[in-house]
CSV table of C-alpha atoms in Angstrom, one decimal:
chain,number,residue,atom,x,y,z
A,1309,MET,CA,-60.0,159.9,23.4
A,1310,ASN,CA,-62.5,160.4,26.2
A,1311,THR,CA,-61.5,161.4,29.7
A,1312,ILE,CA,-64.0,160.7,32.5
A,1313,THR,CA,-63.5,162.7,35.7
A,1314,VAL,CA,-64.7,161.2,38.9
A,1315,GLY,CA,-65.0,163.4,42.1
A,1316,GLU,CA,-65.1,162.5,45.7
A,1317,ARG,CA,-68.9,162.1,46.0
A,1318,GLU,CA,-69.0,159.9,42.9
A,1319,ILE,CA,-66.2,157.7,44.3
A,1320,ARG,CA,-68.0,157.3,47.7
A,1321,ASP,CA,-71.3,156.5,46.0
A,1322,ALA,CA,-69.8,154.0,43.6
A,1323,VAL,CA,-67.4,151.9,45.8
A,1324,THR,CA,-68.3,150.3,49.1
A,1325,ILE,CA,-65.6,149.6,51.7
A,1326,GLY,CA,-66.2,145.8,51.2
A,1327,GLU,CA,-65.5,146.1,47.5
A,1328,ALA,CA,-62.4,148.2,48.2
A,1329,ILE,CA,-61.1,145.6,50.7
A,1330,GLU,CA,-61.5,142.7,48.2
A,1331,ALA,CA,-59.9,144.7,45.4
A,1332,VAL,CA,-56.9,145.7,47.5
A,1333,ARG,CA,-56.5,142.2,48.8
A,1334,GLY,CA,-56.3,140.9,45.2
A,1335,GLY,CA,-53.8,143.7,44.3
A,1336,PHE,CA,-51.5,142.6,47.1
A,1337,VAL,CA,-51.6,139.0,46.1
A,1338,ASP,CA,-50.8,140.0,42.5
A,1339,LEU,CA,-47.9,142.1,43.8
A,1340,ALA,CA,-46.5,139.0,45.6
A,1341,ASP,CA,-46.9,137.0,42.4
A,1342,GLY,CA,-44.8,139.5,40.5
A,1343,HIS,CA,-47.6,140.9,38.3
A,1344,PHE,CA,-46.7,144.5,38.8
A,1345,GLU,CA,-44.1,147.0,37.8
A,1346,MET,CA,-44.1,149.5,40.7
A,1347,PRO,CA,-41.2,151.9,41.3
A,1348,THR,CA,-40.7,153.5,44.7
A,1349,ARG,CA,-42.7,156.7,44.8
A,1350,THR,CA,-41.0,160.1,44.2
A,1351,ALA,CA,-41.2,162.4,47.2
A,1352,LEU,CA,-40.5,166.1,46.7
A,1353,ARG,CA,-40.3,169.1,49.1
A,1354,GLU,CA,-39.8,166.7,52.1
A,1355,GLY,CA,-42.9,164.7,51.2
A,1356,GLN,CA,-45.3,167.5,50.5
A,1357,PHE,CA,-45.5,166.4,46.8
A,1358,LEU,CA,-45.8,162.7,45.9
A,1359,VAL,CA,-45.8,160.8,42.6
A,1360,MET,CA,-46.7,157.1,42.5
A,1361,SER,CA,-47.2,154.7,39.6
A,1362,ALA,CA,-48.0,151.0,38.9
A,1363,HIS,CA,-48.4,148.9,35.8
A,1364,HIS,CA,-50.4,145.6,36.0
A,1365,ARG,CA,-49.0,143.3,33.4
A,1366,PRO,CA,-51.9,140.8,33.1
A,1367,THR,CA,-54.4,143.6,32.2
A,1368,SER,CA,-52.0,146.1,30.6
A,1369,SER,CA,-53.4,148.8,32.8
A,1370,ALA,CA,-51.6,151.4,34.8
A,1371,ILE,CA,-52.1,154.3,37.1
A,1372,VAL,CA,-50.2,157.5,37.9
A,1373,LYS,CA,-51.1,159.4,41.1
A,1374,THR,CA,-49.8,162.9,41.9
A,1375,LEU,CA,-50.8,164.6,45.1
A,1376,SER,CA,-49.8,167.3,47.5
A,1377,VAL,CA,-50.0,166.8,51.3
A,1378,ASN,CA,-50.5,169.7,53.8
A,1379,PHE,CA,-51.8,168.9,57.3
A,1380,ASP,CA,-52.6,172.5,57.9
A,1381,ARG,CA,-55.4,172.5,55.4
A,1382,LYS,CA,-58.6,170.6,54.7
A,1383,PRO,CA,-58.5,168.3,52.9
A,1384,ALA,CA,-54.9,167.5,53.7
A,1385,ILE,CA,-54.5,165.4,50.5
A,1386,THR,CA,-55.3,166.8,47.1
A,1387,GLY,CA,-54.4,165.6,43.6
A,1388,THR,CA,-55.4,163.1,40.9
A,1389,VAL,CA,-55.2,159.4,40.0
A,1390,VAL,CA,-55.1,158.7,36.3
A,1391,TRP,CA,-56.1,155.3,35.0
A,1392,SER,CA,-55.3,154.0,31.5
A,1393,GLU,CA,-55.3,150.7,29.7
A,1394,THR,CA,-53.3,149.7,26.6
A,1395,GLY,CA,-55.5,149.6,23.5
A,1396,ARG,CA,-58.3,151.5,25.2
A,1397,PRO,CA,-58.8,155.2,24.2
A,1398,ASP,CA,-60.7,156.2,27.4
A,1399,HIS,CA,-59.0,157.5,30.5
A,1400,LEU,CA,-60.3,157.9,34.0
A,1401,VAL,CA,-59.2,160.8,36.3
A,1402,ALA,CA,-60.2,160.4,40.0
A,1403,ASP,CA,-59.9,162.5,43.1
A,1404,ALA,CA,-56.7,161.4,44.8
A,1405,GLY,CA,-57.9,162.4,48.3
A,1406,ALA,CA,-60.9,160.1,48.2
A,1407,VAL,CA,-58.9,157.3,46.5
A,1408,THR,CA,-56.1,157.5,49.1
A,1409,CYS,CA,-58.4,157.4,52.1
A,1410,LEU,CA,-60.4,154.5,50.7
A,1411,ARG,CA,-57.4,152.4,49.6
A,1412,THR,CA,-55.5,153.0,52.9
A,1413,GLY,CA,-58.6,152.0,54.8
A,1414,ALA,CA,-59.0,148.9,52.6
A,1415,ALA,CA,-55.4,147.8,53.2
A,1416,VAL,CA,-56.0,148.0,56.9
A,1417,GLY,CA,-59.2,146.0,56.4
A,1418,VAL,CA,-57.2,143.3,54.6
A,1419,ALA,CA,-54.4,143.2,57.3
A,1420,THR,CA,-56.9,143.2,60.2
A,1421,ASP,CA,-58.9,140.4,58.6
A,1422,LEU,CA,-55.7,138.4,58.4
A,1423,LEU,CA,-54.1,139.2,61.7
A,1424,ALA,CA,-56.6,140.2,64.3
A,1425,PRO,CA,-58.3,137.5,66.4
A,1426,PRO,CA,-61.7,136.4,65.0
A,1427,GLY,CA,-63.7,137.9,67.9
A,1428,ALA,CA,-61.8,141.1,68.3
A,1429,GLY,CA,-64.2,144.0,68.6
A,1430,ARG,CA,-62.6,146.7,70.7
A,1431,LEU,CA,-60.9,149.3,68.5
A,1432,THR,CA,-58.8,152.3,69.6
A,1433,LEU,CA,-58.2,154.8,66.9
A,1434,ILE,CA,-55.4,157.3,67.4
A,1435,GLY,CA,-55.9,160.3,65.2
A,1436,ALA,CA,-59.2,161.8,64.0
A,1437,GLY,CA,-58.1,163.4,60.8
A,1438,GLY,CA,-59.1,162.8,57.2
A,1439,GLN,CA,-57.9,159.1,57.1
A,1440,ALA,CA,-59.8,158.2,60.3
A,1441,PRO,CA,-63.3,157.4,59.0
A,1442,ASP,CA,-62.2,154.8,56.5
A,1443,GLN,CA,-59.9,153.2,59.1
A,1444,VAL,CA,-63.0,152.6,61.3
A,1445,ARG,CA,-65.2,151.5,58.4
A,1446,ALA,CA,-62.6,149.0,57.2
A,1447,VAL,CA,-62.0,147.4,60.6
A,1448,HIS,CA,-65.7,147.3,61.3
A,1449,ALA,CA,-66.3,145.5,57.9
A,1450,VAL,CA,-64.0,142.6,58.9
A,1451,ARG,CA,-64.3,142.6,62.7
A,1452,PRO,CA,-67.7,144.0,63.7
A,1453,LEU,CA,-67.0,146.4,66.5
A,1454,SER,CA,-68.5,146.4,70.0
A,1455,GLN,CA,-66.5,149.4,71.2
A,1456,LEU,CA,-64.7,152.4,69.6
A,1457,THR,CA,-62.4,154.8,71.4
A,1458,VAL,CA,-61.1,157.8,69.4
A,1459,VAL,CA,-57.9,159.5,70.7
A,1460,ASP,CA,-57.1,163.0,69.6
A,1461,PHE,CA,-55.4,166.0,71.1
A,1462,ASP,CA,-58.3,168.0,69.8
A,1463,PRO,CA,-61.5,166.8,71.7
A,1464,GLN,CA,-63.8,168.7,69.2
A,1465,ARG,CA,-62.2,166.9,66.3
A,1466,ALA,CA,-62.7,163.5,68.0
A,1467,LYS,CA,-66.3,164.5,68.8
A,1468,SER,CA,-67.0,165.4,65.1
A,1469,LEU,CA,-65.6,162.1,63.9
A,1470,LEU,CA,-67.8,160.1,66.3
A,1471,GLU,CA,-70.8,162.1,65.2
A,1472,THR,CA,-70.0,161.3,61.6
A,1473,LEU,CA,-69.6,157.6,62.3
A,1474,GLU,CA,-72.4,157.0,64.8
A,1475,PRO,CA,-75.1,156.3,62.2
A,1476,GLU,CA,-72.9,153.6,60.7
A,1477,LEU,CA,-72.1,152.0,64.1
A,1478,GLU,CA,-75.4,151.0,65.6
A,1479,GLY,CA,-74.9,149.3,68.9
A,1480,VAL,CA,-71.2,150.2,69.2
A,1481,GLU,CA,-70.1,151.9,72.4
A,1482,LEU,CA,-68.4,155.2,71.5
A,1483,PHE,CA,-65.8,157.0,73.6
A,1484,ARG,CA,-63.2,159.8,73.1
A,1485,THR,CA,-60.1,160.8,75.0
A,1486,THR,CA,-56.8,162.6,74.8
A,1487,ASP,CA,-54.9,159.8,76.6
A,1488,ALA,CA,-53.5,157.3,74.1
A,1489,GLU,CA,-51.7,155.2,76.7
A,1490,ALA,CA,-54.8,154.6,78.7
A,1491,ALA,CA,-56.9,154.0,75.6
A,1492,VAL,CA,-54.8,151.2,74.2
A,1493,ARG,CA,-54.7,149.2,77.5
A,1494,THR,CA,-57.9,147.3,76.8
A,1495,ALA,CA,-57.9,147.5,73.0
A,1496,GLU,CA,-58.0,144.4,70.8
A,1497,ILE,CA,-57.2,146.4,67.7
A,1498,VAL,CA,-55.3,149.7,67.5
A,1499,CYS,CA,-55.2,152.0,64.4
A,1500,CYS,CA,-52.7,154.8,64.3
A,1501,ALA,CA,-53.4,157.5,61.8
A,1502,THR,CA,-51.3,160.6,62.8
A,1503,ASN,CA,-48.4,162.7,61.6
A,1504,ALA,CA,-46.5,162.0,64.8
A,1505,THR,CA,-42.7,162.1,64.9
A,1506,SER,CA,-42.3,160.0,68.1
A,1507,PRO,CA,-44.1,156.9,69.4
A,1508,LEU,CA,-47.7,157.4,70.5
A,1509,PHE,CA,-47.6,155.0,73.4
A,1510,PRO,CA,-45.2,152.7,75.2
A,1511,GLU,CA,-45.1,149.0,74.3
A,1512,SER,CA,-45.9,148.2,77.9
A,1513,ALA,CA,-49.3,149.8,77.6
A,1514,LEU,CA,-50.6,147.2,75.2
A,1515,PRO,CA,-52.4,144.0,76.2
A,1516,THR,CA,-50.7,140.7,75.6
A,1517,GLN,CA,-52.8,140.0,72.6
A,1518,VAL,CA,-53.4,142.9,70.2
A,1519,HIS,CA,-53.2,143.8,66.5
A,1520,VAL,CA,-51.9,147.2,65.6
A,1521,ASN,CA,-52.2,149.1,62.3
A,1522,ALA,CA,-49.9,152.0,61.6
A,1523,ILE,CA,-50.7,154.1,58.6
A,1524,GLY,CA,-49.7,157.7,59.5
A,1525,ALA,CA,-45.9,157.8,59.2
A,1526,TYR,CA,-44.8,157.8,55.5
A,1527,LEU,CA,-41.5,159.6,55.9
A,1528,PRO,CA,-38.2,158.6,57.6
A,1529,THR,CA,-38.7,161.6,60.0
A,1530,MET,CA,-42.1,160.3,61.2
A,1531,ARG,CA,-42.8,157.6,63.9
A,1532,GLU,CA,-45.9,156.2,65.5
A,1533,LEU,CA,-44.7,153.0,67.1
A,1534,PRO,CA,-42.0,152.2,69.7
A,1535,ASP,CA,-39.0,150.0,68.8
A,1536,GLU,CA,-39.9,147.6,71.6
A,1537,LEU,CA,-43.3,146.8,70.0
A,1538,LEU,CA,-41.8,146.2,66.6
A,1539,GLY,CA,-39.1,144.0,68.0
A,1540,SER,CA,-41.5,141.8,70.0
A,1541,SER,CA,-44.3,141.4,67.3
A,1542,THR,CA,-44.9,139.8,64.0
A,1543,VAL,CA,-44.5,142.7,61.6
A,1544,ILE,CA,-46.3,142.7,58.2
A,1545,VAL,CA,-45.6,145.4,55.7
A,1546,ASP,CA,-47.1,146.6,52.5
A,1547,ASP,CA,-43.9,146.6,50.4
A,1548,LEU,CA,-40.5,145.9,51.7
A,1549,ALA,CA,-38.5,148.2,49.5
A,1550,ALA,CA,-40.9,151.1,50.2
A,1551,ILE,CA,-40.9,150.4,53.9
A,1552,LEU,CA,-37.1,150.3,54.2
A,1553,GLU,CA,-36.8,153.7,52.4
A,1554,GLU,CA,-39.8,155.6,53.9
A,1555,SER,CA,-41.0,154.2,57.2
A,1556,GLY,CA,-39.6,156.1,60.1
A,1557,GLU,CA,-40.5,153.6,62.8
A,1558,ILE,CA,-39.0,150.7,60.8
A,1559,ILE,CA,-35.8,152.6,60.0
A,1560,HIS,CA,-35.4,153.6,63.6
A,1561,ALA,CA,-36.1,150.1,65.0
A,1562,ILE,CA,-33.5,148.6,62.6
A,1563,ALA,CA,-30.9,151.2,63.5
A,1564,ALA,CA,-31.6,150.6,67.2
A,1565,GLY,CA,-31.1,146.9,66.8
A,1566,ALA,CA,-34.6,146.0,67.8
A,1567,LEU,CA,-35.6,144.7,64.4
A,1568,THR,CA,-34.0,143.3,61.2
A,1569,PRO,CA,-35.3,143.5,57.6
A,1570,HIS,CA,-35.4,139.7,57.6
A,1571,ALA,CA,-38.1,139.8,60.3
A,1572,LEU,CA,-40.5,141.7,58.0
A,1573,THR,CA,-43.1,139.9,55.8
A,1574,GLU,CA,-44.9,141.5,52.9
A,1575,LEU,CA,-48.7,141.5,53.1
A,1576,GLY,CA,-49.2,139.7,49.8
A,1577,THR,CA,-46.9,136.9,50.9
A,1578,ALA,CA,-48.7,136.6,54.2
A,1579,LEU,CA,-52.1,136.5,52.4
A,1580,LYS,CA,-50.8,133.4,50.5
A,1581,THR,CA,-50.2,131.6,53.7
A,1582,PRO,CA,-53.3,132.4,55.7
A,1583,THR,CA,-53.0,129.4,58.1
A,1584,ALA,CA,-49.6,130.7,59.4
A,1585,ASP,CA,-49.4,131.3,63.2
A,1586,PHE,CA,-48.6,135.0,63.5
A,1587,GLY,CA,-48.5,135.1,67.3
A,1588,LYS,CA,-50.4,137.2,69.8
A,1589,ARG,CA,-49.0,140.6,68.9
A,1590,THR,CA,-49.1,141.6,65.3
A,1591,VAL,CA,-48.3,144.9,63.5
A,1592,PHE,CA,-49.3,146.0,60.0
A,1593,LYS,CA,-47.1,148.9,58.9
A,1594,THR,CA,-48.0,150.6,55.6
A,1595,VAL,CA,-46.6,153.7,53.9
A,1596,GLY,CA,-49.0,153.3,51.1
A,1597,VAL,CA,-48.1,151.8,47.7
A,1598,ALA,CA,-49.4,152.4,44.2
A,1599,VAL,CA,-50.9,148.9,43.9
A,1600,GLN,CA,-53.6,150.0,46.3
A,1601,ASP,CA,-54.4,153.0,44.1
A,1602,TRP,CA,-54.5,150.8,41.1
A,1603,ALA,CA,-57.0,148.5,42.8
A,1604,ILE,CA,-59.4,151.3,43.5
A,1605,ALA,CA,-58.9,152.9,40.2
A,1606,ARG,CA,-59.7,149.6,38.4
A,1607,LEU,CA,-63.0,149.4,40.3
A,1608,LEU,CA,-63.8,152.9,39.2
A,1609,ALA,CA,-62.8,152.2,35.6
A,1610,GLN,CA,-65.1,149.2,35.6
A,1611,LYS,CA,-68.0,151.3,36.9
A,1612,PHE,CA,-67.5,154.6,35.0
A,1613,LEU,CA,-65.8,153.9,31.7
A,1614,PRO,CA,-67.9,152.8,28.7
């Protein structure tokens, strides 16, 4: 048996954001078609250690991801993704931090492509941490940006993010601020990528037509979005079972009577009905599921395994 280990730099060099988006899109459709075995992830020490797995029946391939999360260190996410395939002796072990950022960005790209208006180009990104660059790259890949505003309580962190992204965003107006409420008022797309435990802005601050992606809250104790927004929008989720167990804002909105589980649509199902009218306000809420990791790991296996 051969084990091929792939680090962050190799992953970044091998997989483009466009490839990641298409791979994750296919993964969500296969999930909706029942082609995966995917248990809800195991969370230990209040979400500081996570274990996720998925098996794709048509290809007899599977991944197991183990990671630790610590927002007080850089990188915040460390661990491994292990890819294996029945009948094949070779295994692939990939850096979980890079895979997680890439697959989360890709899911946002898929959802934004489905739900945001065709001409939407003004993005407000709240949170300038490790997930932020791929959020911007993914949105830019499906809705070329005219303007990007980065919101972060640390102005230096926002500045560093913009300096990193500037070479990739030629012609895009770049701004930074600490005021999330003001920043979302003229946004056409909003991405929330924080570890907040209370809503980042009031529903009333948003324009009439807007698409919101929320990726940061992955525990019942975390929230990025207000109940009023969830109750008045079309809400698309990555996986219903995972969302009802792990998403703090969804759990809170249901408990408050602002939302019901029946109002939630899984992304894979929505992708299979692309002509549906989702309305002027849409929300994509993801806690991250193993199908996304499988999709990126499959790309890596195709590129690196003999």
